[in-house]
PDB file of C-alpha atoms and ligand atoms in Angstrom:
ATOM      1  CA  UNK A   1       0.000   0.000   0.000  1.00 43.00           C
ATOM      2  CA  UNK A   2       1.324   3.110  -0.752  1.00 44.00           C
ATOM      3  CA  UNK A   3       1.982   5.836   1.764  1.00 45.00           C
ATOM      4  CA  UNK A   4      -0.331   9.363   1.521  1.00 49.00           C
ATOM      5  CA  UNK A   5       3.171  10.884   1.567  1.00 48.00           C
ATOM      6  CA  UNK A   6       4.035   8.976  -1.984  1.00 51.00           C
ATOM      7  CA  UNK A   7       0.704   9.434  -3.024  1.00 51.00           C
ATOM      8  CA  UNK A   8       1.587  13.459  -2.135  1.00 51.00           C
ATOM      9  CA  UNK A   9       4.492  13.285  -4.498  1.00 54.00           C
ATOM     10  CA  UNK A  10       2.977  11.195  -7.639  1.00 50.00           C
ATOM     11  CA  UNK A  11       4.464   8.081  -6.867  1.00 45.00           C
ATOM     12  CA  UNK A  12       2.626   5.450  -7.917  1.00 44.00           C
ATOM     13  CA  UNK A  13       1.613   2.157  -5.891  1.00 44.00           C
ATOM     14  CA  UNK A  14       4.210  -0.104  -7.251  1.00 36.00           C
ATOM     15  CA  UNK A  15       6.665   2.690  -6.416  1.00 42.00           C
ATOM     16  CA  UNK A  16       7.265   3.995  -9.463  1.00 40.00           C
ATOM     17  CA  UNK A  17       8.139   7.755  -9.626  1.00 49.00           C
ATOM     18  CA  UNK A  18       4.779   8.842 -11.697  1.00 55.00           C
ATOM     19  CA  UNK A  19       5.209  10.899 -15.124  1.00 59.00           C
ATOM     20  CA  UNK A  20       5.782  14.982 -14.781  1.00 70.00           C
ATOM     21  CA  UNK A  21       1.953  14.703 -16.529  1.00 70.00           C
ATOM     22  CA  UNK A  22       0.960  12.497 -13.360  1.00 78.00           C
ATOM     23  CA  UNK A  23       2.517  14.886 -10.764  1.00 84.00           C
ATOM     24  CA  UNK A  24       0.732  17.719 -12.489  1.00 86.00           C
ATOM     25  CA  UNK A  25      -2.536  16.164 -11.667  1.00 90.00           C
ATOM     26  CA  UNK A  26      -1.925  15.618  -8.475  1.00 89.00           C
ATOM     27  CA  UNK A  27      -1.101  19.063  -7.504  1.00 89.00           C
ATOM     28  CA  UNK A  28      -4.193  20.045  -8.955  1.00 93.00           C
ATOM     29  CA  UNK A  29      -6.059  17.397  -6.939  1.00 94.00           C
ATOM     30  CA  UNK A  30      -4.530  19.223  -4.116  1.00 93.00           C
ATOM     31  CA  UNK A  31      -5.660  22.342  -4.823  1.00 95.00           C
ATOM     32  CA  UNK A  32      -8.915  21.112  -4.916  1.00 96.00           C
ATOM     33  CA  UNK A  33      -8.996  19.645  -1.516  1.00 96.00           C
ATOM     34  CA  UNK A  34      -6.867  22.700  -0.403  1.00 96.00           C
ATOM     35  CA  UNK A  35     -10.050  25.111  -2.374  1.00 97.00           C
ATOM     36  CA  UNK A  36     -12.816  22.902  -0.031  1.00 97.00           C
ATOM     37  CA  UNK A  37     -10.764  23.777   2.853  1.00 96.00           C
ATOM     38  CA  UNK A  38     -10.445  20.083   3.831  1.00 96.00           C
ATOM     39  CA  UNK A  39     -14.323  19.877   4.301  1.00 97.00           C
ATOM     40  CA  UNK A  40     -16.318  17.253   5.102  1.00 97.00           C
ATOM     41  CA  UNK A  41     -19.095  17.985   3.470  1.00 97.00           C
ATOM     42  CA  UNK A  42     -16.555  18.658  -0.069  1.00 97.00           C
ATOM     43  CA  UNK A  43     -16.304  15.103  -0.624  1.00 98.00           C
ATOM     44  CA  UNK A  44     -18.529  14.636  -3.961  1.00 97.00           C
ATOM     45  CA  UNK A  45     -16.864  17.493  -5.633  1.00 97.00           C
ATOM     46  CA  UNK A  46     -13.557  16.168  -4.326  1.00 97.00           C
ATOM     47  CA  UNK A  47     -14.329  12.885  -5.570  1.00 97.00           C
ATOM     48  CA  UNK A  48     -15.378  14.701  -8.707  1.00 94.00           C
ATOM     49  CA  UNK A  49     -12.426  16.488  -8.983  1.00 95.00           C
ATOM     50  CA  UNK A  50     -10.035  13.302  -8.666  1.00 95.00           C
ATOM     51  CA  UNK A  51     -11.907  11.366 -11.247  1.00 91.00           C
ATOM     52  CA  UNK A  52     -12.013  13.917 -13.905  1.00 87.00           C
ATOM     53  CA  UNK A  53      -8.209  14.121 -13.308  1.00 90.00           C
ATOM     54  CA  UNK A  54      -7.271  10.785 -13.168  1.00 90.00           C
ATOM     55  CA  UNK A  55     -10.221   9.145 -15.220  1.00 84.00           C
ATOM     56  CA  UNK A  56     -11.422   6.611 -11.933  1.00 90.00           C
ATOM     57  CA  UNK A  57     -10.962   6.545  -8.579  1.00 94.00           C
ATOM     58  CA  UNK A  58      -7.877   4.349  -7.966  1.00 92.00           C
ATOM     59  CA  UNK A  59      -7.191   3.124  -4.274  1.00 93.00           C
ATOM     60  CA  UNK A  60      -4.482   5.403  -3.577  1.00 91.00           C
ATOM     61  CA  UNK A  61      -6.489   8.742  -4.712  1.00 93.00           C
ATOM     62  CA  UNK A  62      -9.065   7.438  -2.467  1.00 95.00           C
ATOM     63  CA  UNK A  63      -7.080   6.812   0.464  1.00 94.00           C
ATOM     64  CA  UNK A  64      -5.866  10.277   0.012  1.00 94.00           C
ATOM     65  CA  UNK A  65      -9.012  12.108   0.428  1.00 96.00           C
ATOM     66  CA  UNK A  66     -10.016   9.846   2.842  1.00 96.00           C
ATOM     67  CA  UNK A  67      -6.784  11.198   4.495  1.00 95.00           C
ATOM     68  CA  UNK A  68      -6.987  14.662   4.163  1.00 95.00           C
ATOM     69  CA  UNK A  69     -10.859  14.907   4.621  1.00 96.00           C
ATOM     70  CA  UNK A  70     -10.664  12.988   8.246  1.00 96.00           C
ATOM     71  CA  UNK A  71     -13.109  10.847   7.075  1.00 97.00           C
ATOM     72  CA  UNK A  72     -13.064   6.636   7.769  1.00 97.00           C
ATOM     73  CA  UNK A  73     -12.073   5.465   3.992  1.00 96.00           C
ATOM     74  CA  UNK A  74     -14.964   3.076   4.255  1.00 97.00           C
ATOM     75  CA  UNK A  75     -17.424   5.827   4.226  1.00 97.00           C
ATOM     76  CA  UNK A  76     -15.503   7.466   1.256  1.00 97.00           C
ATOM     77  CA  UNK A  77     -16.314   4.084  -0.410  1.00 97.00           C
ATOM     78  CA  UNK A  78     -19.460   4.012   0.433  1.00 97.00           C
ATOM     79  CA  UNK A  79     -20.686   7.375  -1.729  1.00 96.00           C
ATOM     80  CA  UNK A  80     -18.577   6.176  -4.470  1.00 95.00           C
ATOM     81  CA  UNK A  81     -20.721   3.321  -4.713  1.00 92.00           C
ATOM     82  CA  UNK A  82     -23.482   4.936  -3.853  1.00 90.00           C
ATOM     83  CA  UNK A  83     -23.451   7.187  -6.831  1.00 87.00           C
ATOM     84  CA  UNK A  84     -23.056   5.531 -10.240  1.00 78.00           C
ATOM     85  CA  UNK A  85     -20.968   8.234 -11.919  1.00 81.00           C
ATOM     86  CA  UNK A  86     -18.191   7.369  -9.548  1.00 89.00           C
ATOM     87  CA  UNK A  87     -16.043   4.666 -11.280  1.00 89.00           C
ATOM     88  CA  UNK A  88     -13.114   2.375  -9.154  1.00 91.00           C
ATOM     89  CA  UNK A  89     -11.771   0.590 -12.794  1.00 86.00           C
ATOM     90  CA  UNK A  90     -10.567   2.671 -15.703  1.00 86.00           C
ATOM     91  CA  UNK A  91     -12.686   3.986 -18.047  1.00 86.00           C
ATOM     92  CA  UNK A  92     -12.884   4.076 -21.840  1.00 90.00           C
ATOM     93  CA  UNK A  93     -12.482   7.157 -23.519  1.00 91.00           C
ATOM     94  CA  UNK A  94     -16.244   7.614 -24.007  1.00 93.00           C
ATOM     95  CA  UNK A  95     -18.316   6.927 -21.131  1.00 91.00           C
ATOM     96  CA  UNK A  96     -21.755   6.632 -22.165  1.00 94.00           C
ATOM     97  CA  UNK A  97     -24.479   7.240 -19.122  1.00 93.00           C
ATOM     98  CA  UNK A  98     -27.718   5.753 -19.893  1.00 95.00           C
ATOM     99  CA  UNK A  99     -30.814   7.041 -17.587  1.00 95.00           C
ATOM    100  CA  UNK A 100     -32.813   4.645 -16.502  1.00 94.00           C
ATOM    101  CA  UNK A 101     -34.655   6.945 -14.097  1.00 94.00           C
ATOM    102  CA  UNK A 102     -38.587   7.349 -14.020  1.00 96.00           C
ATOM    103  CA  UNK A 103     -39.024   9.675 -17.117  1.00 97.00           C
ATOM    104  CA  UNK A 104     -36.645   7.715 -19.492  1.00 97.00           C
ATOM    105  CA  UNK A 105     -37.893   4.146 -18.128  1.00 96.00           C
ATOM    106  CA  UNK A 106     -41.379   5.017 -19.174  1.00 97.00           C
ATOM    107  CA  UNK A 107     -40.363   6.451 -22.536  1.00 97.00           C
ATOM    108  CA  UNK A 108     -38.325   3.957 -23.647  1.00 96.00           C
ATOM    109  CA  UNK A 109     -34.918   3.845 -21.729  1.00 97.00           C
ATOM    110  CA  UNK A 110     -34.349   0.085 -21.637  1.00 96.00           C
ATOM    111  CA  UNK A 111     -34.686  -0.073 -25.182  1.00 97.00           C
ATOM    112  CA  UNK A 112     -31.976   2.541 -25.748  1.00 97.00           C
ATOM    113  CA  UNK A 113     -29.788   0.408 -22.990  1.00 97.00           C
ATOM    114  CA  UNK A 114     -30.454  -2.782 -25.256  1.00 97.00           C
ATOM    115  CA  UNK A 115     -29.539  -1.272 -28.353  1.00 97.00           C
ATOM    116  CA  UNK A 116     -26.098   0.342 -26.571  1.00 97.00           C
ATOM    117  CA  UNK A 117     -25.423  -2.788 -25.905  1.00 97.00           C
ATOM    118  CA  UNK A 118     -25.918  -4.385 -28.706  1.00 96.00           C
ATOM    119  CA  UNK A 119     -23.992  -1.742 -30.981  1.00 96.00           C
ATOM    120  CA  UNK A 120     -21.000  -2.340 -28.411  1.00 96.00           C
ATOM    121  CA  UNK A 121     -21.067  -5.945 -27.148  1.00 96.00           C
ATOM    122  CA  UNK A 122     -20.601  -4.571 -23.622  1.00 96.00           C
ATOM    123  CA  UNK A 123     -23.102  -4.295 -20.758  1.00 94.00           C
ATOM    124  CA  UNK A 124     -23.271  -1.824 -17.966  1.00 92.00           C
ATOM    125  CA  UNK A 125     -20.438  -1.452 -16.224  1.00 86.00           C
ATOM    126  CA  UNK A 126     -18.068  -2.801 -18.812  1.00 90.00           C
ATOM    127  CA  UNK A 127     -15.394  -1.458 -21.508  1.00 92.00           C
ATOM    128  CA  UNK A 128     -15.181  -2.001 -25.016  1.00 94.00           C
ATOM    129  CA  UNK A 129     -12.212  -4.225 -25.984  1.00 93.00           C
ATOM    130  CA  UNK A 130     -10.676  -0.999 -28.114  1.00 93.00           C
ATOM    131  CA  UNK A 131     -11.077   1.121 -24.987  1.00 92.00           C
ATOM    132  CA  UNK A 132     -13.222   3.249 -26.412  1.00 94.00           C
ATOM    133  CA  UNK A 133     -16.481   3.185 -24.570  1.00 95.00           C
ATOM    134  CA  UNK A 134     -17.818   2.363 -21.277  1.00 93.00           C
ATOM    135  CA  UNK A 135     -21.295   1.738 -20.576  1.00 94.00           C
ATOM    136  CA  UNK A 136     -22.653   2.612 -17.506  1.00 90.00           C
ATOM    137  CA  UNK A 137     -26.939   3.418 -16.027  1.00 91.00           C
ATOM    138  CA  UNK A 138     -27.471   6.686 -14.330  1.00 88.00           C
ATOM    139  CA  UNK A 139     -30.531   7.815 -11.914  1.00 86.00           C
ATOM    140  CA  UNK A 140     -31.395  10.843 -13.402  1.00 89.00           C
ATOM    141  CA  UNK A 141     -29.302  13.384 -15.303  1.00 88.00           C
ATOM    142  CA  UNK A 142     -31.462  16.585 -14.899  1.00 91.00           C
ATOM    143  CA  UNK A 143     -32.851  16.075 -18.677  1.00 95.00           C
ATOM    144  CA  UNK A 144     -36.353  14.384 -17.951  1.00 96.00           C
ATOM    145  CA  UNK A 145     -37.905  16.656 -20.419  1.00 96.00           C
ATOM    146  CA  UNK A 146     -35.501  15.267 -23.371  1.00 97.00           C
ATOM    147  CA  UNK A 147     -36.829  11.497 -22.073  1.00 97.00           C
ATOM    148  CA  UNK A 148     -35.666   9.120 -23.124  1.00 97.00           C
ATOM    149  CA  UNK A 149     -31.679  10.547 -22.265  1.00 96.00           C
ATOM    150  CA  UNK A 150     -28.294   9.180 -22.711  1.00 96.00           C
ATOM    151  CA  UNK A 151     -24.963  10.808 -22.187  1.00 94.00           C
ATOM    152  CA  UNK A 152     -21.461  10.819 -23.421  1.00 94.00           C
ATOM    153  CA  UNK A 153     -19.049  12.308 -21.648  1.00 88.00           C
ATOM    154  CA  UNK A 154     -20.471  15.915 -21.157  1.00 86.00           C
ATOM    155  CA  UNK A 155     -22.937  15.373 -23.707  1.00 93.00           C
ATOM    156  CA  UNK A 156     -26.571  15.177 -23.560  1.00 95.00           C
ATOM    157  CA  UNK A 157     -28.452  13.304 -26.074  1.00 96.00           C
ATOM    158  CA  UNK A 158     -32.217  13.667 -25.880  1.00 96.00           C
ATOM    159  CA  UNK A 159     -35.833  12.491 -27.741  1.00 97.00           C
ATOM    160  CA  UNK A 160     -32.770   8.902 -28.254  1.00 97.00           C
ATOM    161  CA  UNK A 161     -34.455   6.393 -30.743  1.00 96.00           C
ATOM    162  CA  UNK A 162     -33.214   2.778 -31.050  1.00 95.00           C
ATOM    163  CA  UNK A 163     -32.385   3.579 -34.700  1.00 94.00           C
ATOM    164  CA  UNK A 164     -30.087   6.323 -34.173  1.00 93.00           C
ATOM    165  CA  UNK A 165     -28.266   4.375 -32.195  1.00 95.00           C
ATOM    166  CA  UNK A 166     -25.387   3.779 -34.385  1.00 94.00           C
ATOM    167  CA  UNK A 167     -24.621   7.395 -35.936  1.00 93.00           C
ATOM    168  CA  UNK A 168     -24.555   8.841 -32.673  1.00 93.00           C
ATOM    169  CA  UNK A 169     -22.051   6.614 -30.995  1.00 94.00           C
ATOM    170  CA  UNK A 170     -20.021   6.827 -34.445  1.00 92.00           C
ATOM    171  CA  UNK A 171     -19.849  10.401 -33.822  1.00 92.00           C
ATOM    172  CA  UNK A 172     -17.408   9.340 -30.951  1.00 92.00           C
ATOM    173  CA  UNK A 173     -13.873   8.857 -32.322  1.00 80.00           C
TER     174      UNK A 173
HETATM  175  S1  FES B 201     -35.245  10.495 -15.584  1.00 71.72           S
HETATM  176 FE1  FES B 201     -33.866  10.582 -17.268  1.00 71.72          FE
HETATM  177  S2  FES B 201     -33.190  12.622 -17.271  1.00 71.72           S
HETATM  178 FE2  FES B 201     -34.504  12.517 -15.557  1.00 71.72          FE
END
């Protein structure tokens, strides 16, 4: 396991000086928990932070915040799996959110989650082979009007039909 103090400094768990790029992020993950003030209540957008820097939340970033919040890491785990647009494994370079809340269940959202699948050969939770998606279900993304709703990346994509499918994920180099 890998001290906070190596974690501090970019060095990886197997104790491998990280890249300058790698260092970089960290400092900025620092800055982040140093902008919360070490807070508590910070810990989603700290968690936020740390996995749009790094791309998931590896053990060591984890025990980090877990650190420098003062919080018991098991309750740091606990919102990450909580909330499904926290990710522990690496992600593609696409991750596509598909809402299955109430508004895109009723107009059609496990149809748009079949076809996803289909088109990719991956279900929820999984990467392509090529790296270049992820698949993953969210709650609700704040888009109910635009039922049924799937993301990528930033990216909303409203009024989905089974049939579009295809050209919109294509659109995804
Ligand atoms: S239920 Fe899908 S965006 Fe709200």
């Amino acid at each position: 396991m890998t001290s906070l103090s190596a974690v501090h400094q970019g060095i990886s768990r197997s104790g491998v000086v990280a890249a300058p790029y790698e260092q970089a992020l960290f400092a900025e993950l620092q800055m982040a928990v140093e902008f919360y003030e070490r807070a508590p209540d910070a810990l989603i957008q700290i968690l936020h932070r740390a996995q749009e820097l790094f791309g998931y939340l590896r053990e060591d970033l984890v025990e980090y915040i877990a650190h420098e919040l003062r919080l018991p890491i098991s309750r740091v785990y606990g919102v990450i799996g909580f909330y499904s647009f926290f990710s522990r494994v690496p992600q593609g370079k696409h991750t596509i959110n598909v809402c299955t809340g109430t508004a895109c269940y009723v107009r059609g959202a496990e149809t748009i989650l079949r076809s996803i699948e289909k088109e990719l050969g991956i279900q929820p939770g999984e990467t392509t082979a090529d790296g270049r998606y992820s698949l993953r279900c969210a709650r609700c993304v704040g888009a109910c009007g635009l039922a049924p709703v799937a993301m990528v990346g930033d990216h909303v994509h409203g009024h989905l039909r089974s049939s579009e499918i295809r050209k919109t994920l294509k659109a995804y180099k």
